[in-house]
Amino acid sequence: MGSEGVTMKQVFDSAAATAVVSKLRGNFSAGKTRSYEWRVAQLNSMFKMLDEREPDIVAALRDDLSKPELEASIYEVGVLKGSIRLALKELKRWMAPEKAKTKMNTFPSSAEIVSEPLGVVLIISAWNYPFLLSLDPMVGAIAAGNAVVLKPSEIAPASSSLLAKLVREYMDSSSIRVVEGAVAETSALLEQNWDKIFYTGNGRVARIVMAAAAKHLTPVVLELGGKSPVVVDSGINLQVATRRIIMGKWACNNGQACISPDYVITTKDYAPKLVDSLKCELEKFYGINPMESKDLSCIVNSNHFIRLSKMLDDDKVSGKIVHGGERDKTNLRIAPTILLDVPQDSLIMSEEIFGPLLPILTVDKIEDSFDIINSGTKPLAAYMFTNNKKLREQFVTMVSAGGLVVNDTTLHLAVSTLPFGGVQESGMGSYHGKFSFDAFSHKKAVLYRSLAADSALRYPPYTQSKLRLMKILMSGSIIAIIRALLGFPRA
């Protein structure tokens, strides 16, 4: 593989960005990335990279986030390997033209949909799952035959540096590049004319990305977040439900995940049981002193620690803490924290929490939870625990979110046959599995006709007879067409 790369040690300005894009576009135009063989070779190289350098990846994630080895190995490396295996298995089928039906008004003809690569694409990833959210979109971009520039997040510096190093070592740097840096480097990249931009992060930066893309009419995929609710009904296996909520909240990077449960809604009568169960299971998972647990990630940096602390110090919720609340600014740790009967106008309910704080809202009857959810912006995910079939159907019908899960949390992420993405404020576009391939492909319509037969029907001079026959053809009625061809009057 090539030895080229761009690191933070080099000056990366608009001119450097233009040079990178120009070189990649030249290689794409030459057809280098289009072949099945190149795509497979790059996917295999990425798999080899993950396989051989997993200890380095786990170490980088520990440095950036104190991420437990299991979470790093399974939820980042393991999930990525699964994505690559699927792409390698299905790539020929994904690349094959898809037959499309034609109508009588184009007879004789055949049609197909051809998937072609978009060109040179930009992937801007996030810090909370720095390898997964960088390389999983890249699997789709490579499978679709594109040249790629990856901009990892500077908030996870060890992971960003390792990504640049590994991609340079293992992959074709003439068509796949990593650019490190912060705002200046990202801005230089956004000035360029891309064929697609794939951004994972928050809504504030997404607006900047979309505004930059609009200047070139560049299509975007925005993978954002939002306040993902969990509705907890009574009459369920509370222990199982509680453990699954904990897994989705605290065992996913200590709440620093876009699909992490953001708040819980349950009835006033059921809330005490839920709180007791959460306390009991949290102690089983993380011990009496969770601040010392090696199974919880730290808060990524001091800015996010301060942001989360402000939520806890808000006068409207400071007296609502029923579990946890301990903080260690030096080590950037916040204990799993539960807050009960939080007012909807509090700071903690005004933005995505993205941390280990879990507010619980109470309602008189569980159906009222749908109004609370729908009163806010549409979340990336929504969860419900219930054994009530009618309530489940109401949840699916009434709640609009990027994805829904009934009786678990976050697991829809692992189902490659489901599209993963948001709606409105929580994002646009989707990926995972074939949806990743499609996200980085143009679906080109192709119609084939023969020159052997030609009808004067659609050519001037136009007559009433031609108009009548054209209307019959456009109707699609086989019987009407046959009657017209045989000279029978219209029925």
Short mmCIF file of C-alpha atoms in Angstrom, two decimals:
data_model
loop_
_atom_site.label_atom_id
_atom_site.label_comp_id
_atom_site.label_asym_id
_atom_site.label_seq_id
_atom_site.Cartn_x
_atom_site.Cartn_y
_atom_site.Cartn_z
CA MET A 1 0.00 0.00 0.00
CA GLY A 2 1.01 3.63 -0.37
CA SER A 3 2.75 5.54 2.38
CA GLU A 4 1.03 8.90 1.91
CA GLY A 5 -1.01 10.51 4.67
CA VAL A 6 -1.97 13.76 6.26
CA THR A 7 -1.31 14.24 9.99
CA MET A 8 -1.81 17.05 12.43
CA LYS A 9 1.92 17.83 12.24
CA GLN A 10 1.46 19.11 8.70
CA VAL A 11 -0.25 22.35 7.80
CA PHE A 12 -3.60 21.41 6.33
CA ASP A 13 -5.34 24.40 4.81
CA SER A 14 -7.70 24.93 1.90
CA ALA A 15 -4.93 24.47 -0.65
CA ALA A 16 -3.88 21.17 0.94
CA ALA A 17 -7.49 20.00 0.98
CA THR A 18 -7.89 20.90 -2.68
CA ALA A 19 -4.75 18.93 -3.52
CA VAL A 20 -5.98 15.85 -1.67
CA VAL A 21 -9.39 15.92 -3.33
CA SER A 22 -7.85 16.55 -6.74
CA LYS A 23 -5.55 13.54 -6.45
CA LEU A 24 -8.34 11.27 -5.25
CA ARG A 25 -10.67 12.50 -7.98
CA GLY A 26 -8.02 11.74 -10.58
CA ASN A 27 -7.67 8.18 -9.32
CA PHE A 28 -11.44 7.75 -9.19
CA SER A 29 -11.85 9.10 -12.72
CA ALA A 30 -9.23 6.63 -13.90
CA GLY A 31 -11.52 3.87 -12.64
CA LYS A 32 -9.22 2.59 -9.92
CA THR A 33 -11.90 2.18 -7.24
CA ARG A 34 -14.66 0.81 -9.44
CA SER A 35 -13.53 -2.77 -9.87
CA TYR A 36 -14.89 -5.58 -7.73
CA GLU A 37 -11.31 -6.68 -7.06
CA TRP A 38 -10.24 -3.31 -5.61
CA ARG A 39 -13.26 -3.12 -3.36
CA VAL A 40 -12.71 -6.64 -2.03
CA ALA A 41 -8.98 -6.03 -1.53
CA GLN A 42 -9.66 -2.89 0.55
CA LEU A 43 -12.33 -4.57 2.65
CA ASN A 44 -10.02 -7.52 3.31
CA SER A 45 -7.22 -5.11 4.24
CA MET A 46 -9.51 -3.34 6.70
CA PHE A 47 -10.47 -6.67 8.25
CA LYS A 48 -6.81 -7.62 8.55
CA MET A 49 -6.08 -4.24 10.16
CA LEU A 50 -8.78 -4.78 12.77
CA ASP A 51 -7.66 -8.34 13.38
CA GLU A 52 -3.96 -7.66 13.74
CA ARG A 53 -4.16 -4.34 15.56
CA GLU A 54 -7.06 -4.95 17.93
CA PRO A 55 -4.81 -4.58 21.03
CA ASP A 56 -3.68 -1.15 19.78
CA ILE A 57 -7.29 -0.14 19.12
CA VAL A 58 -8.39 -1.26 22.60
CA ALA A 59 -5.48 0.70 24.12
CA ALA A 60 -6.36 3.87 22.19
CA LEU A 61 -9.98 3.65 23.32
CA ARG A 62 -8.79 3.18 26.89
CA ASP A 63 -6.62 6.29 26.59
CA ASP A 64 -9.43 8.42 25.13
CA LEU A 65 -12.47 7.18 27.05
CA SER A 66 -11.34 4.61 29.63
CA LYS A 67 -13.52 2.31 27.54
CA PRO A 68 -13.66 -1.23 28.99
CA GLU A 69 -11.96 -3.88 26.87
CA LEU A 70 -15.20 -5.77 26.27
CA GLU A 71 -16.96 -2.66 24.93
CA ALA A 72 -13.97 -1.76 22.77
CA SER A 73 -13.45 -5.27 21.44
CA ILE A 74 -17.08 -6.22 20.87
CA TYR A 75 -18.97 -2.98 20.20
CA GLU A 76 -16.30 -1.39 18.01
CA VAL A 77 -13.95 -4.03 16.53
CA GLY A 78 -16.43 -6.91 16.57
CA VAL A 79 -19.28 -4.94 15.01
CA LEU A 80 -16.94 -3.61 12.32
CA LYS A 81 -15.75 -7.10 11.45
CA GLY A 82 -19.38 -8.16 11.10
CA SER A 83 -20.04 -5.27 8.69
CA ILE A 84 -17.03 -6.22 6.58
CA ARG A 85 -17.97 -9.92 6.49
CA LEU A 86 -21.46 -9.04 5.30
CA ALA A 87 -20.16 -6.67 2.61
CA LEU A 88 -17.69 -9.28 1.31
CA LYS A 89 -20.40 -11.94 1.25
CA GLU A 90 -23.01 -9.79 -0.49
CA LEU A 91 -20.93 -7.44 -2.65
CA LYS A 92 -21.43 -9.19 -5.99
CA ARG A 93 -25.17 -9.22 -5.44
CA TRP A 94 -25.20 -5.56 -4.37
CA MET A 95 -23.19 -4.55 -7.44
CA ALA A 96 -25.31 -6.53 -9.90
CA PRO A 97 -27.84 -4.52 -11.96
CA GLU A 98 -31.37 -4.86 -10.66
CA LYS A 99 -34.00 -5.75 -13.24
CA ALA A 100 -36.92 -3.34 -13.52
CA LYS A 101 -40.32 -3.84 -15.12
CA THR A 102 -41.35 -1.88 -18.20
CA LYS A 103 -44.80 -0.97 -19.54
CA MET A 104 -46.56 -1.39 -22.85
CA ASN A 105 -45.90 2.23 -23.82
CA THR A 106 -42.17 1.42 -24.17
CA PHE A 107 -42.65 -2.02 -25.80
CA PRO A 108 -40.40 -3.66 -26.84
CA SER A 109 -37.94 -2.77 -24.08
CA SER A 110 -36.12 -3.89 -20.96
CA ALA A 111 -34.84 -1.90 -18.00
CA GLU A 112 -32.47 -2.15 -15.07
CA ILE A 113 -31.12 -0.13 -12.17
CA VAL A 114 -27.34 0.14 -12.10
CA SER A 115 -25.55 1.03 -8.87
CA GLU A 116 -22.59 3.28 -9.58
CA PRO A 117 -20.18 4.95 -7.14
CA LEU A 118 -20.76 8.61 -6.40
CA GLY A 119 -17.10 9.62 -6.63
CA VAL A 120 -15.03 11.21 -3.85
CA VAL A 121 -16.78 11.26 -0.49
CA LEU A 122 -16.06 12.84 2.88
CA ILE A 123 -16.75 11.04 6.17
CA ILE A 124 -16.64 13.15 9.34
CA SER A 125 -16.91 10.91 12.39
CA ALA A 126 -17.57 11.26 16.11
CA TRP A 127 -15.50 10.72 19.26
CA ASN A 128 -17.74 8.41 21.29
CA TYR A 129 -17.22 5.34 19.08
CA PRO A 130 -14.22 6.64 17.12
CA PHE A 131 -13.38 3.44 15.24
CA LEU A 132 -16.90 2.17 14.63
CA LEU A 133 -18.29 5.53 13.49
CA SER A 134 -15.27 6.17 11.27
CA LEU A 135 -14.86 2.80 9.60
CA ASP A 136 -18.44 1.51 9.40
CA PRO A 137 -19.49 4.23 6.93
CA MET A 138 -16.19 3.65 5.13
CA VAL A 139 -17.15 -0.01 4.61
CA GLY A 140 -20.19 1.20 2.65
CA ALA A 141 -18.22 3.84 0.74
CA ILE A 142 -15.54 1.36 -0.32
CA ALA A 143 -18.05 -1.37 -1.14
CA ALA A 144 -19.83 1.11 -3.40
CA GLY A 145 -16.54 1.91 -5.19
CA ASN A 146 -15.77 5.44 -3.97
CA ALA A 147 -12.59 7.27 -3.07
CA VAL A 148 -12.75 8.37 0.57
CA VAL A 149 -11.44 11.06 2.89
CA LEU A 150 -12.00 10.35 6.59
CA LYS A 151 -11.89 13.12 9.18
CA PRO A 152 -11.87 11.51 12.67
CA SER A 153 -12.76 13.51 15.77
CA GLU A 154 -9.96 15.39 17.51
CA ILE A 155 -11.81 14.92 20.82
CA ALA A 156 -10.53 11.32 20.83
CA PRO A 157 -6.88 12.09 19.92
CA ALA A 158 -5.35 8.67 20.55
CA SER A 159 -7.96 7.01 18.34
CA SER A 160 -7.63 9.69 15.65
CA SER A 161 -3.86 9.28 15.51
CA LEU A 162 -4.08 5.50 15.39
CA LEU A 163 -6.73 5.60 12.66
CA ALA A 164 -4.48 7.77 10.49
CA LYS A 165 -1.53 5.47 11.08
CA LEU A 166 -3.39 2.20 10.44
CA VAL A 167 -5.29 3.35 7.35
CA ARG A 168 -2.00 4.59 5.91
CA GLU A 169 -0.33 1.23 6.62
CA TYR A 170 -3.06 -1.15 5.53
CA MET A 171 -5.12 0.57 2.86
CA ASP A 172 -4.69 2.17 -0.55
CA SER A 173 -3.74 5.75 0.28
CA SER A 174 -4.02 6.77 -3.37
CA SER A 175 -7.80 6.50 -2.92
CA ILE A 176 -8.39 6.41 0.84
CA ARG A 177 -7.03 9.15 3.07
CA VAL A 178 -7.31 10.23 6.70
CA VAL A 179 -7.04 13.90 7.61
CA GLU A 180 -6.51 14.68 11.28
CA GLY A 181 -7.14 18.01 12.92
CA ALA A 182 -9.80 20.21 14.48
CA VAL A 183 -12.03 23.07 13.32
CA ALA A 184 -9.55 24.59 10.84
CA GLU A 185 -8.91 21.29 9.07
CA THR A 186 -12.60 20.38 9.01
CA SER A 187 -13.44 23.81 7.60
CA ALA A 188 -10.81 23.39 4.86
CA LEU A 189 -12.35 20.05 3.93
CA LEU A 190 -15.88 21.45 3.90
CA GLU A 191 -14.85 24.11 1.37
CA GLN A 192 -14.23 21.37 -1.20
CA ASN A 193 -16.66 19.97 -3.74
CA TRP A 194 -17.56 16.44 -2.60
CA ASP A 195 -19.86 13.89 -4.14
CA LYS A 196 -21.31 13.11 -0.71
CA ILE A 197 -20.69 14.11 2.90
CA PHE A 198 -21.43 11.67 5.71
CA TYR A 199 -21.42 13.35 9.12
CA THR A 200 -21.91 11.79 12.55
CA GLY A 201 -22.25 14.16 15.50
CA ASN A 202 -24.48 16.88 16.87
CA GLY A 203 -27.09 19.15 15.34
CA ARG A 204 -25.07 22.35 15.76
CA VAL A 205 -22.18 21.11 13.62
CA ALA A 206 -24.61 19.35 11.27
CA ARG A 207 -26.06 22.72 10.33
CA ILE A 208 -22.56 23.96 9.46
CA VAL A 209 -21.93 20.82 7.38
CA MET A 210 -25.24 21.16 5.56
CA ALA A 211 -24.68 24.85 4.83
CA ALA A 212 -21.24 24.08 3.36
CA ALA A 213 -22.68 21.20 1.31
CA ALA A 214 -25.44 23.44 -0.05
CA LYS A 215 -22.87 25.66 -1.79
CA HIS A 216 -21.99 22.74 -4.07
CA LEU A 217 -25.41 21.00 -3.95
CA THR A 218 -23.63 18.09 -2.27
CA PRO A 219 -25.93 15.41 -0.82
CA VAL A 220 -25.47 14.65 2.87
CA VAL A 221 -26.13 11.91 5.36
CA LEU A 222 -26.47 13.30 8.88
CA GLU A 223 -26.30 10.80 11.75
CA LEU A 224 -27.22 12.86 14.79
CA GLY A 225 -28.95 12.06 18.07
CA GLY A 226 -31.68 13.40 20.30
CA LYS A 227 -33.51 12.59 23.48
CA SER A 228 -34.28 8.90 23.08
CA PRO A 229 -37.11 7.94 25.48
CA VAL A 230 -37.83 4.68 27.28
CA VAL A 231 -41.46 3.98 28.12
CA VAL A 232 -41.84 1.43 30.94
CA ASP A 233 -45.25 -0.18 31.39
CA SER A 234 -46.29 -2.20 34.44
CA GLY A 235 -46.91 -5.95 34.35
CA ILE A 236 -43.52 -6.77 32.83
CA ASN A 237 -40.47 -8.74 33.96
CA LEU A 238 -38.98 -5.73 35.72
CA GLN A 239 -35.57 -7.24 36.38
CA VAL A 240 -34.99 -8.07 32.71
CA ALA A 241 -36.29 -4.68 31.60
CA THR A 242 -34.07 -2.89 34.11
CA ARG A 243 -30.97 -4.80 33.07
CA ARG A 244 -31.65 -3.96 29.40
CA ILE A 245 -32.10 -0.29 30.22
CA ILE A 246 -28.80 -0.32 32.11
CA MET A 247 -27.08 -2.05 29.19
CA GLY A 248 -28.31 0.57 26.77
CA LYS A 249 -27.51 3.49 29.08
CA TRP A 250 -24.41 2.84 31.14
CA ALA A 251 -22.86 -0.17 29.36
CA CYS A 252 -22.77 1.81 26.10
CA ASN A 253 -19.86 4.16 26.80
CA ASN A 254 -21.45 5.35 30.05
CA GLY A 255 -24.34 7.02 28.28
CA GLN A 256 -22.15 8.72 25.67
CA ALA A 257 -23.93 7.12 22.73
CA CYS A 258 -26.38 8.58 20.22
CA ILE A 259 -28.97 5.84 20.84
CA SER A 260 -28.47 5.71 24.59
CA PRO A 261 -31.73 5.92 26.59
CA ASP A 262 -32.00 9.62 27.46
CA TYR A 263 -34.96 9.58 29.82
CA VAL A 264 -37.61 7.19 31.15
CA ILE A 265 -41.36 7.65 31.34
CA THR A 266 -43.44 5.46 33.63
CA THR A 267 -46.53 5.81 35.81
CA LYS A 268 -46.44 7.43 39.25
CA ASP A 269 -47.48 4.11 40.80
CA TYR A 270 -44.79 2.07 39.06
CA ALA A 271 -41.89 4.54 39.40
CA PRO A 272 -40.78 3.46 42.93
CA LYS A 273 -40.52 -0.18 41.82
CA LEU A 274 -38.53 0.83 38.76
CA VAL A 275 -36.13 2.98 40.81
CA ASP A 276 -35.55 0.19 43.32
CA SER A 277 -34.86 -2.29 40.54
CA LEU A 278 -32.44 0.08 38.80
CA LYS A 279 -30.55 0.64 42.07
CA CYS A 280 -30.34 -3.10 42.74
CA GLU A 281 -29.12 -4.05 39.26
CA LEU A 282 -26.65 -1.13 39.05
CA GLU A 283 -25.04 -2.33 42.28
CA LYS A 284 -24.77 -5.86 40.86
CA PHE A 285 -23.14 -4.55 37.69
CA TYR A 286 -20.84 -1.83 39.02
CA GLY A 287 -20.51 -2.47 42.74
CA ILE A 288 -21.24 -0.35 45.79
CA ASN A 289 -18.76 2.28 44.60
CA PRO A 290 -19.23 2.61 40.83
CA MET A 291 -16.69 5.46 40.71
CA GLU A 292 -14.02 2.76 41.06
CA SER A 293 -15.55 0.39 38.50
CA LYS A 294 -13.34 -0.55 35.57
CA ASP A 295 -16.47 -1.37 33.56
CA LEU A 296 -17.60 2.25 33.15
CA SER A 297 -16.10 4.70 30.67
CA CYS A 298 -15.05 8.14 31.86
CA ILE A 299 -16.49 11.42 30.58
CA VAL A 300 -14.55 12.28 27.43
CA ASN A 301 -13.19 15.68 28.54
CA SER A 302 -13.58 18.52 31.05
CA ASN A 303 -15.98 20.47 28.82
CA HIS A 304 -18.45 17.61 28.76
CA PHE A 305 -17.93 17.04 32.51
CA ILE A 306 -18.83 20.68 33.18
CA ARG A 307 -21.84 20.45 30.83
CA LEU A 308 -23.19 17.40 32.68
CA SER A 309 -22.47 18.96 36.07
CA LYS A 310 -24.56 22.00 35.15
CA MET A 311 -27.48 19.68 34.46
CA LEU A 312 -27.15 18.15 37.94
CA ASP A 313 -26.70 21.53 39.65
CA ASP A 314 -29.85 23.01 38.09
CA ASP A 315 -32.12 24.13 40.93
CA LYS A 316 -35.06 22.35 39.31
CA VAL A 317 -33.42 18.90 39.57
CA SER A 318 -30.72 19.09 42.26
CA GLY A 319 -33.20 17.75 44.82
CA LYS A 320 -34.49 15.04 42.48
CA ILE A 321 -31.44 12.74 42.62
CA VAL A 322 -32.48 9.37 44.05
CA HIS A 323 -29.32 7.44 43.19
CA GLY A 324 -25.71 8.35 42.39
CA GLY A 325 -24.70 11.91 41.71
CA GLU A 326 -21.06 11.47 42.77
CA ARG A 327 -18.50 13.33 40.67
CA ASP A 328 -14.72 13.30 40.31
CA LYS A 329 -13.55 16.15 38.10
CA THR A 330 -9.89 15.11 38.25
CA ASN A 331 -10.58 11.67 36.77
CA LEU A 332 -13.58 12.82 34.71
CA ARG A 333 -15.95 10.38 36.36
CA ILE A 334 -19.64 10.69 37.15
CA ALA A 335 -21.47 7.83 38.82
CA PRO A 336 -24.62 6.34 37.25
CA THR A 337 -27.26 8.81 38.39
CA ILE A 338 -31.04 8.47 38.55
CA LEU A 339 -33.35 11.45 38.98
CA LEU A 340 -37.07 11.05 39.75
CA ASP A 341 -39.97 13.35 38.85
CA VAL A 342 -37.85 15.70 36.79
CA PRO A 343 -39.77 18.73 35.43
CA GLN A 344 -39.95 18.93 31.65
CA ASP A 345 -38.68 22.53 31.64
CA SER A 346 -35.43 21.64 33.43
CA LEU A 347 -32.01 21.91 31.77
CA ILE A 348 -31.56 18.15 31.73
CA MET A 349 -34.71 17.80 29.61
CA SER A 350 -33.84 20.61 27.19
CA GLU A 351 -30.98 18.88 25.35
CA GLU A 352 -29.52 15.44 24.70
CA ILE A 353 -27.78 14.32 27.90
CA PHE A 354 -25.01 12.19 26.36
CA GLY A 355 -23.78 10.99 29.73
CA PRO A 356 -24.57 8.78 32.75
CA LEU A 357 -27.60 10.74 33.99
CA LEU A 358 -31.07 9.16 33.69
CA PRO A 359 -34.10 11.31 34.52
CA ILE A 360 -37.46 9.62 35.13
CA LEU A 361 -40.71 11.39 34.27
CA THR A 362 -43.99 10.13 35.70
CA VAL A 363 -47.49 10.14 34.20
CA ASP A 364 -50.93 9.14 35.45
CA LYS A 365 -51.45 6.57 32.71
CA ILE A 366 -48.83 5.12 30.38
CA GLU A 367 -50.60 6.31 27.23
CA ASP A 368 -49.77 9.88 28.27
CA SER A 369 -46.12 9.13 27.53
CA PHE A 370 -46.76 9.37 23.78
CA ASP A 371 -47.82 13.00 24.08
CA ILE A 372 -44.65 13.82 26.03
CA ILE A 373 -42.45 12.19 23.40
CA ASN A 374 -44.26 13.84 20.50
CA SER A 375 -44.09 17.27 22.14
CA GLY A 376 -40.33 17.33 21.54
CA THR A 377 -38.15 16.86 18.50
CA LYS A 378 -38.09 13.43 16.89
CA PRO A 379 -35.43 11.23 18.56
CA LEU A 380 -32.95 8.87 16.96
CA ALA A 381 -34.42 5.95 18.89
CA ALA A 382 -37.39 5.21 21.12
CA TYR A 383 -37.88 2.22 23.41
CA MET A 384 -40.82 0.62 25.15
CA PHE A 385 -41.19 -2.21 27.65
CA THR A 386 -44.65 -3.74 27.67
CA ASN A 387 -46.55 -7.01 27.35
CA ASN A 388 -49.65 -5.19 26.15
CA LYS A 389 -50.17 -5.79 22.44
CA LYS A 390 -52.52 -2.83 21.98
CA LEU A 391 -50.06 -0.49 23.72
CA ARG A 392 -47.20 -1.80 21.59
CA GLU A 393 -49.20 -1.12 18.44
CA GLN A 394 -49.99 2.40 19.66
CA PHE A 395 -46.30 2.99 20.33
CA VAL A 396 -45.28 1.89 16.83
CA THR A 397 -48.06 3.94 15.21
CA MET A 398 -47.88 7.13 17.25
CA VAL A 399 -44.16 7.60 18.00
CA SER A 400 -41.95 8.91 15.20
CA ALA A 401 -38.23 8.21 15.67
CA GLY A 402 -35.28 6.98 13.66
CA GLY A 403 -35.87 3.47 15.01
CA LEU A 404 -38.01 1.73 17.62
CA VAL A 405 -37.28 -1.23 19.89
CA VAL A 406 -39.86 -3.03 21.99
CA ASN A 407 -38.66 -4.77 25.17
CA ASP A 408 -34.97 -3.89 24.74
CA THR A 409 -32.71 -0.95 23.99
CA THR A 410 -30.12 -0.17 21.28
CA LEU A 411 -30.17 -3.66 19.71
CA HIS A 412 -31.68 -2.49 16.42
CA LEU A 413 -28.18 -1.13 15.71
CA ALA A 414 -26.97 -4.71 15.33
CA VAL A 415 -29.59 -5.80 12.77
CA SER A 416 -27.97 -5.23 9.38
CA THR A 417 -31.26 -5.67 7.50
CA LEU A 418 -32.69 -2.59 9.24
CA PRO A 419 -31.80 0.96 8.14
CA PHE A 420 -30.08 2.97 10.85
CA GLY A 421 -30.67 6.71 10.77
CA GLY A 422 -32.67 9.60 12.13
CA VAL A 423 -35.61 11.75 11.17
CA GLN A 424 -35.85 15.55 11.24
CA GLU A 425 -33.63 16.83 14.10
CA SER A 426 -32.12 13.38 14.68
CA GLY A 427 -30.71 13.18 11.17
CA MET A 428 -31.33 12.29 7.56
CA GLY A 429 -30.31 9.30 5.48
CA SER A 430 -29.47 5.84 6.79
CA TYR A 431 -26.84 3.15 6.64
CA HIS A 432 -25.81 -0.36 7.85
CA GLY A 433 -25.70 -3.46 5.66
CA LYS A 434 -26.93 -2.84 2.13
CA PHE A 435 -28.21 0.55 3.26
CA SER A 436 -24.55 1.59 3.62
CA PHE A 437 -23.82 0.50 0.05
CA ASP A 438 -26.89 2.37 -1.18
CA ALA A 439 -25.97 5.50 0.80
CA PHE A 440 -22.78 5.84 -1.25
CA SER A 441 -24.24 4.74 -4.61
CA HIS A 442 -26.17 6.44 -7.38
CA LYS A 443 -29.06 4.32 -8.63
CA LYS A 444 -28.81 4.85 -12.37
CA ALA A 445 -31.90 4.12 -14.45
CA VAL A 446 -31.16 2.35 -17.75
CA LEU A 447 -33.75 1.61 -20.46
CA TYR A 448 -32.89 -0.64 -23.44
CA ARG A 449 -34.93 -0.49 -26.68
CA SER A 450 -34.57 -2.09 -30.06
CA LEU A 451 -34.27 -0.18 -33.35
CA ALA A 452 -35.95 -3.06 -35.18
CA ALA A 453 -39.50 -1.76 -34.76
CA ASP A 454 -40.79 1.79 -34.61
CA SER A 455 -44.26 3.29 -34.42
CA ALA A 456 -45.29 6.59 -35.96
CA LEU A 457 -47.80 7.04 -33.17
CA ARG A 458 -45.72 9.42 -31.03
CA TYR A 459 -44.33 11.50 -33.90
CA PRO A 460 -45.89 14.62 -35.49
CA PRO A 461 -48.15 15.43 -37.19
CA TYR A 462 -50.47 14.85 -34.20
CA THR A 463 -54.00 13.65 -34.95
CA GLN A 464 -57.09 12.84 -32.92
CA SER A 465 -56.57 9.19 -33.79
CA LYS A 466 -53.02 9.28 -32.42
CA LEU A 467 -54.24 11.07 -29.30
CA ARG A 468 -56.90 8.42 -28.71
CA LEU A 469 -54.42 5.56 -29.15
CA MET A 470 -51.80 7.25 -26.96
CA LYS A 471 -54.36 7.66 -24.16
CA ILE A 472 -55.21 3.96 -24.42
CA LEU A 473 -51.54 3.02 -24.28
CA MET A 474 -50.95 5.29 -21.28
CA SER A 475 -53.88 3.70 -19.46
CA GLY A 476 -51.97 0.41 -19.23
CA SER A 477 -55.12 -1.64 -19.86
CA ILE A 478 -54.15 -4.70 -21.90
CA ILE A 479 -57.76 -5.30 -23.00
CA ALA A 480 -58.15 -1.69 -24.19
CA ILE A 481 -54.86 -1.89 -26.12
CA ILE A 482 -55.87 -5.15 -27.83
CA ARG A 483 -59.27 -3.72 -28.75
CA ALA A 484 -57.59 -0.62 -30.23
CA LEU A 485 -55.11 -2.69 -32.25
CA LEU A 486 -57.99 -4.80 -33.61
CA GLY A 487 -59.89 -1.66 -34.56
CA PHE A 488 -62.77 -2.01 -32.10
CA PRO A 489 -64.27 1.19 -30.73
CA ARG A 490 -63.35 2.20 -27.20
CA ALA A 491 -65.60 0.57 -24.59
#
